[in-house]
PDB file of C-alpha atoms in Angstrom:
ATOM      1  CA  UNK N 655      66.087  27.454  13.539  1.00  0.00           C
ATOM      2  CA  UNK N 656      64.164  28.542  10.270  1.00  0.00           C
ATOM      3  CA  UNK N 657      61.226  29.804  12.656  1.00  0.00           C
ATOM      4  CA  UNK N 658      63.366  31.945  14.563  1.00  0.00           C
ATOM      5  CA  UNK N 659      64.975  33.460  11.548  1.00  0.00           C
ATOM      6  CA  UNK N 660      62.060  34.123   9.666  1.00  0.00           C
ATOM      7  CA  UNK N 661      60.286  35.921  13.362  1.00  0.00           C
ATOM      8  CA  UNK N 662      63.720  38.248  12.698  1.00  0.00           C
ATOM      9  CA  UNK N 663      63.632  38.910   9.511  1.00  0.00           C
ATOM     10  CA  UNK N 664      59.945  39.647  10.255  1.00  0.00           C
ATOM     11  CA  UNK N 665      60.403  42.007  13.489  1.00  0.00           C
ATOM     12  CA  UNK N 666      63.140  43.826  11.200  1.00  0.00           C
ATOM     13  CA  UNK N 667      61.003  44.479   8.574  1.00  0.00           C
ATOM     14  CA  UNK N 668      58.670  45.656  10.692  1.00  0.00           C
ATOM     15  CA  UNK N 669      60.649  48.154  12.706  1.00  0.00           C
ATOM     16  CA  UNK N 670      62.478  49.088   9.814  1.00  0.00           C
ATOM     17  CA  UNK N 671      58.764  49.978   8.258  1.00  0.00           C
ATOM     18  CA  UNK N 672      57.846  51.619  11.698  1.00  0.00           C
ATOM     19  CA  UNK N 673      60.905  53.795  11.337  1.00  0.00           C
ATOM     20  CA  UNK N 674      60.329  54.906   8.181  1.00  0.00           C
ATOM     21  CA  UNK N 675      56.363  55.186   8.640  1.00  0.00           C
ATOM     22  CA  UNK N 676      56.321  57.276  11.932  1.00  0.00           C
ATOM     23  CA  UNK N 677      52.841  59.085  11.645  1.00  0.00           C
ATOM     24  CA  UNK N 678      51.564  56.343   9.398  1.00  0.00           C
ATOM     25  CA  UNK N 679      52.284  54.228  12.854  1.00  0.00           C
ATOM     26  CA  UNK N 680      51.217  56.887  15.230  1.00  0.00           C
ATOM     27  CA  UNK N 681      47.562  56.902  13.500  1.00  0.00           C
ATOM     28  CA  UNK N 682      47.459  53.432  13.570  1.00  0.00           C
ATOM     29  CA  UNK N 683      48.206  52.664  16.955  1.00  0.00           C
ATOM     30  CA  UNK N 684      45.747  55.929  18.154  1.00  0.00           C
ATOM     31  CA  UNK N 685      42.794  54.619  16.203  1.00  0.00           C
ATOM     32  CA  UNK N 686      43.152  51.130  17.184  1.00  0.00           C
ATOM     33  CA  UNK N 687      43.877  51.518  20.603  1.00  0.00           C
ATOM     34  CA  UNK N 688      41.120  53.484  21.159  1.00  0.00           C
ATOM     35  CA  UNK N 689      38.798  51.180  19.364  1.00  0.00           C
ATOM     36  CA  UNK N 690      40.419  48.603  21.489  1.00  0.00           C
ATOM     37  CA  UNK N 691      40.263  50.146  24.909  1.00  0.00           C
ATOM     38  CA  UNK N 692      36.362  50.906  23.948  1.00  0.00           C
ATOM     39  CA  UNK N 693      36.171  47.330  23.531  1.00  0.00           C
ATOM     40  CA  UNK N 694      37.457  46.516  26.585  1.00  0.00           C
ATOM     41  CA  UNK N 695      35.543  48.731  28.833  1.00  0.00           C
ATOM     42  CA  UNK N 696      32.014  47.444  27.150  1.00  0.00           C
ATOM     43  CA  UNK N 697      33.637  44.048  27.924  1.00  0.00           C
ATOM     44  CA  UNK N 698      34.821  44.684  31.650  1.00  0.00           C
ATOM     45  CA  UNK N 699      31.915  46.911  33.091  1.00  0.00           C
ATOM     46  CA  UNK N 700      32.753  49.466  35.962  1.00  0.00           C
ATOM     47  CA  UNK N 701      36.418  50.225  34.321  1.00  0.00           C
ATOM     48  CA  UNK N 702      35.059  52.953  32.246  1.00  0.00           C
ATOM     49  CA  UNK N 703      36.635  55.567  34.008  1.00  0.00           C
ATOM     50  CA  UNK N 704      40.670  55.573  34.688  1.00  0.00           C
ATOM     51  CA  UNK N 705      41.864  55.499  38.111  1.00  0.00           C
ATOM     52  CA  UNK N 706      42.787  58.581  39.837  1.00  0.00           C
ATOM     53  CA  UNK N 707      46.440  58.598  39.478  1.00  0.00           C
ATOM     54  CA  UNK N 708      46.332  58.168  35.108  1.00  0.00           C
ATOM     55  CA  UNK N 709      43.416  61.332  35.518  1.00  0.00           C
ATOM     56  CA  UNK N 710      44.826  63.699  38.312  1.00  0.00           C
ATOM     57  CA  UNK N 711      47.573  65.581  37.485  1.00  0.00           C
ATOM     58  CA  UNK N 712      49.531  66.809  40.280  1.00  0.00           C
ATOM     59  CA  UNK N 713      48.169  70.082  41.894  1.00  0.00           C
ATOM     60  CA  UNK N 714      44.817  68.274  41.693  1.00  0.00           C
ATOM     61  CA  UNK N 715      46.500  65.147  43.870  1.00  0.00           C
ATOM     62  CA  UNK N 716      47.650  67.737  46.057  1.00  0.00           C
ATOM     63  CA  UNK N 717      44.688  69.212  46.379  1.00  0.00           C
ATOM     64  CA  UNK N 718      42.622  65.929  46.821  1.00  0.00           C
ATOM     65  CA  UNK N 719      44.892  64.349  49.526  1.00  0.00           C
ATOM     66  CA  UNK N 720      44.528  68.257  51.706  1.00  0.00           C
ATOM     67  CA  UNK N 721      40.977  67.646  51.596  1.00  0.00           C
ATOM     68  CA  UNK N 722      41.164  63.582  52.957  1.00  0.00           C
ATOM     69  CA  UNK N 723      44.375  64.612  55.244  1.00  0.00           C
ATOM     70  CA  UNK N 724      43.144  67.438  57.031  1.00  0.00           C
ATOM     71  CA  UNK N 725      39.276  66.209  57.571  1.00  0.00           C
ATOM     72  CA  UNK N 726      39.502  66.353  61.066  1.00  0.00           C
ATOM     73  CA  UNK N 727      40.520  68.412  63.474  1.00  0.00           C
ATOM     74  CA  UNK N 728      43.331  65.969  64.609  1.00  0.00           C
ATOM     75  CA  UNK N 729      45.603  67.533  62.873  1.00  0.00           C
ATOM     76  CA  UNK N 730      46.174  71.070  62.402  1.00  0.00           C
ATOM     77  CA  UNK N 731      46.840  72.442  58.830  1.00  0.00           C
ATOM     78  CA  UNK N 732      47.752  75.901  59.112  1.00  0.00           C
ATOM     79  CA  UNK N 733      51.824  74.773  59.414  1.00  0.00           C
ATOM     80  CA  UNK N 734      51.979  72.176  56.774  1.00  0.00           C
ATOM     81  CA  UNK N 735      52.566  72.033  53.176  1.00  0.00           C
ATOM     82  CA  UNK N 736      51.252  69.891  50.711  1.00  0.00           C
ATOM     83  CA  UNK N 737      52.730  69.449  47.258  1.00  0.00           C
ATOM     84  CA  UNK N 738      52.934  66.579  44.647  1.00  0.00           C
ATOM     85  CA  UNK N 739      55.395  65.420  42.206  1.00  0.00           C
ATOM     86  CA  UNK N 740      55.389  62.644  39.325  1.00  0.00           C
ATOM     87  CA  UNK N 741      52.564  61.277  42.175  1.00  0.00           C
ATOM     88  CA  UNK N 742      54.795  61.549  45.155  1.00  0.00           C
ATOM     89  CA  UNK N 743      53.065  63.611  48.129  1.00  0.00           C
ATOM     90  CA  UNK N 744      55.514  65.835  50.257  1.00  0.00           C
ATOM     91  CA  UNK N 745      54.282  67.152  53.343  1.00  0.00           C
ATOM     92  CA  UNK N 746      56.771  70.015  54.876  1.00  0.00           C
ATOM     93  CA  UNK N 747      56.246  71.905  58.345  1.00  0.00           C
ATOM     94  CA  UNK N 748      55.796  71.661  61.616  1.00  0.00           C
ATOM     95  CA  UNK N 749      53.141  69.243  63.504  1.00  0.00           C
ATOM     96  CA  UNK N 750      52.155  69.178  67.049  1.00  0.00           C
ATOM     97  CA  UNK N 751      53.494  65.351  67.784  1.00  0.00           C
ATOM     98  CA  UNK N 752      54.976  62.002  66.661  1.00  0.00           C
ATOM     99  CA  UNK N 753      51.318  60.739  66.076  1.00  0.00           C
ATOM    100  CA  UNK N 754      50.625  63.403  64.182  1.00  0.00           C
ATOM    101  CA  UNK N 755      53.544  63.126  61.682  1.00  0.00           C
ATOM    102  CA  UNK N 756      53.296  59.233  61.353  1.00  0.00           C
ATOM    103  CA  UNK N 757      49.096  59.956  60.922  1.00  0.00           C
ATOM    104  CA  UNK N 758      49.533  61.945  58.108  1.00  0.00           C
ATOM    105  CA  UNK N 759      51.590  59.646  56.123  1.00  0.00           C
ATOM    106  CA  UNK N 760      49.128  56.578  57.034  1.00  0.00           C
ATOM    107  CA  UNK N 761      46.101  58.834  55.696  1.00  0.00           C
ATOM    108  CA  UNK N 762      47.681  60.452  52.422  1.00  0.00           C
ATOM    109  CA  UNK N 763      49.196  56.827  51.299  1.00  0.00           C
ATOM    110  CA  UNK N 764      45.303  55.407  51.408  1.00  0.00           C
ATOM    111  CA  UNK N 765      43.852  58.853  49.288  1.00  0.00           C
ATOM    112  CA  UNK N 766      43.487  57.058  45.287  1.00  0.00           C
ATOM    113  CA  UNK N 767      46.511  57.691  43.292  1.00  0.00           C
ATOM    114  CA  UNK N 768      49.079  58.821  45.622  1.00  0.00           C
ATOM    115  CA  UNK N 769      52.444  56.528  44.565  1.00  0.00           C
ATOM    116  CA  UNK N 770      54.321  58.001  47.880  1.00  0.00           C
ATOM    117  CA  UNK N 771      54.910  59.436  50.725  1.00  0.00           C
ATOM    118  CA  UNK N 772      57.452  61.789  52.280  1.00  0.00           C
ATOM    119  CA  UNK N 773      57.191  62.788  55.148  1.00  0.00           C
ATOM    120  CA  UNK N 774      59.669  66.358  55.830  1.00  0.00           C
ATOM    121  CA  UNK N 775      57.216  67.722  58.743  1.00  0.00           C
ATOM    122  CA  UNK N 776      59.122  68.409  62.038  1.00  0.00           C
ATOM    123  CA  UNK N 777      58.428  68.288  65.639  1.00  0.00           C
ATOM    124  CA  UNK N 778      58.400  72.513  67.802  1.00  0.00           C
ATOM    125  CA  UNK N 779      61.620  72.869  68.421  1.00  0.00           C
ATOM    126  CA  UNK N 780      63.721  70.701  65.699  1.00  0.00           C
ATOM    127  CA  UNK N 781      65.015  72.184  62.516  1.00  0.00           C
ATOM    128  CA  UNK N 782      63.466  71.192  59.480  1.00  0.00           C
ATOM    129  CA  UNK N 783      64.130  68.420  57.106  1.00  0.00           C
ATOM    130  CA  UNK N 784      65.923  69.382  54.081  1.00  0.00           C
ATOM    131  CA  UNK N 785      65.857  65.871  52.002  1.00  0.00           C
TER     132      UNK N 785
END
């Protein structure tokens, strides 16, 4: 009972000097955690460099899954659309076939960084998807 009131009294204290301290906090928690993710990379080799979804922001996503899509001739890329949100790919337009549609979504969800997929293409013929 006394350890858990004195880890409160502690955790108030420190919030309470947190609160008061904002920039004081701020300067502390960028220099150390800087020094401490430093530490960690010279620890942990090959993690020097942050994945693709913490670097890319989202035109540059968009950009890099276009590129890894639309390699191929398979499928054509003059009638689809490619943007990105928060990480979320959204292809819009019209493809050729089934195959097509469900080949895109298989190849953009393996591109680095890419946190989903949806799919709004339509088949010749159909209306387009509007969610």
């Amino acid at each position: 009972m006394l350890r858990k009131l004195v880890f409160g009294a502690a955790a108030a204290g420190a919030i309470a000097w947190l609160a008061k301290n904002q920039e004081t906090a701020k300067s502390f928690a960028n220099r150390y955690g800087g020094q401490l993710k430093g530490a960690a990379t010279n620890i942990t080799p090959g993690t020097g460099r942050e994945s693709a979804e913490e670097r890319l922001n989202d035109p540059a996503l968009a950009r890099k899954v276009e590129s890894e899509v639309f390699r191929g001739d398979e499928i054509p890329k003059e009638k689809i659309s490619v943007n990105a949100e928060y990480g979320v790919i959204y292809f819009r337009g019209e493809v050729p076939s089934k195959e097509a549609m469900e080949e895109l979504t298989t190849r953009a969800r393996a591109v680095d960084g890419v946190r989903a997929v949806e799919n709004l293409t339509h088949l010749p013929g159909e209306p387009a998807q509007t969610t």
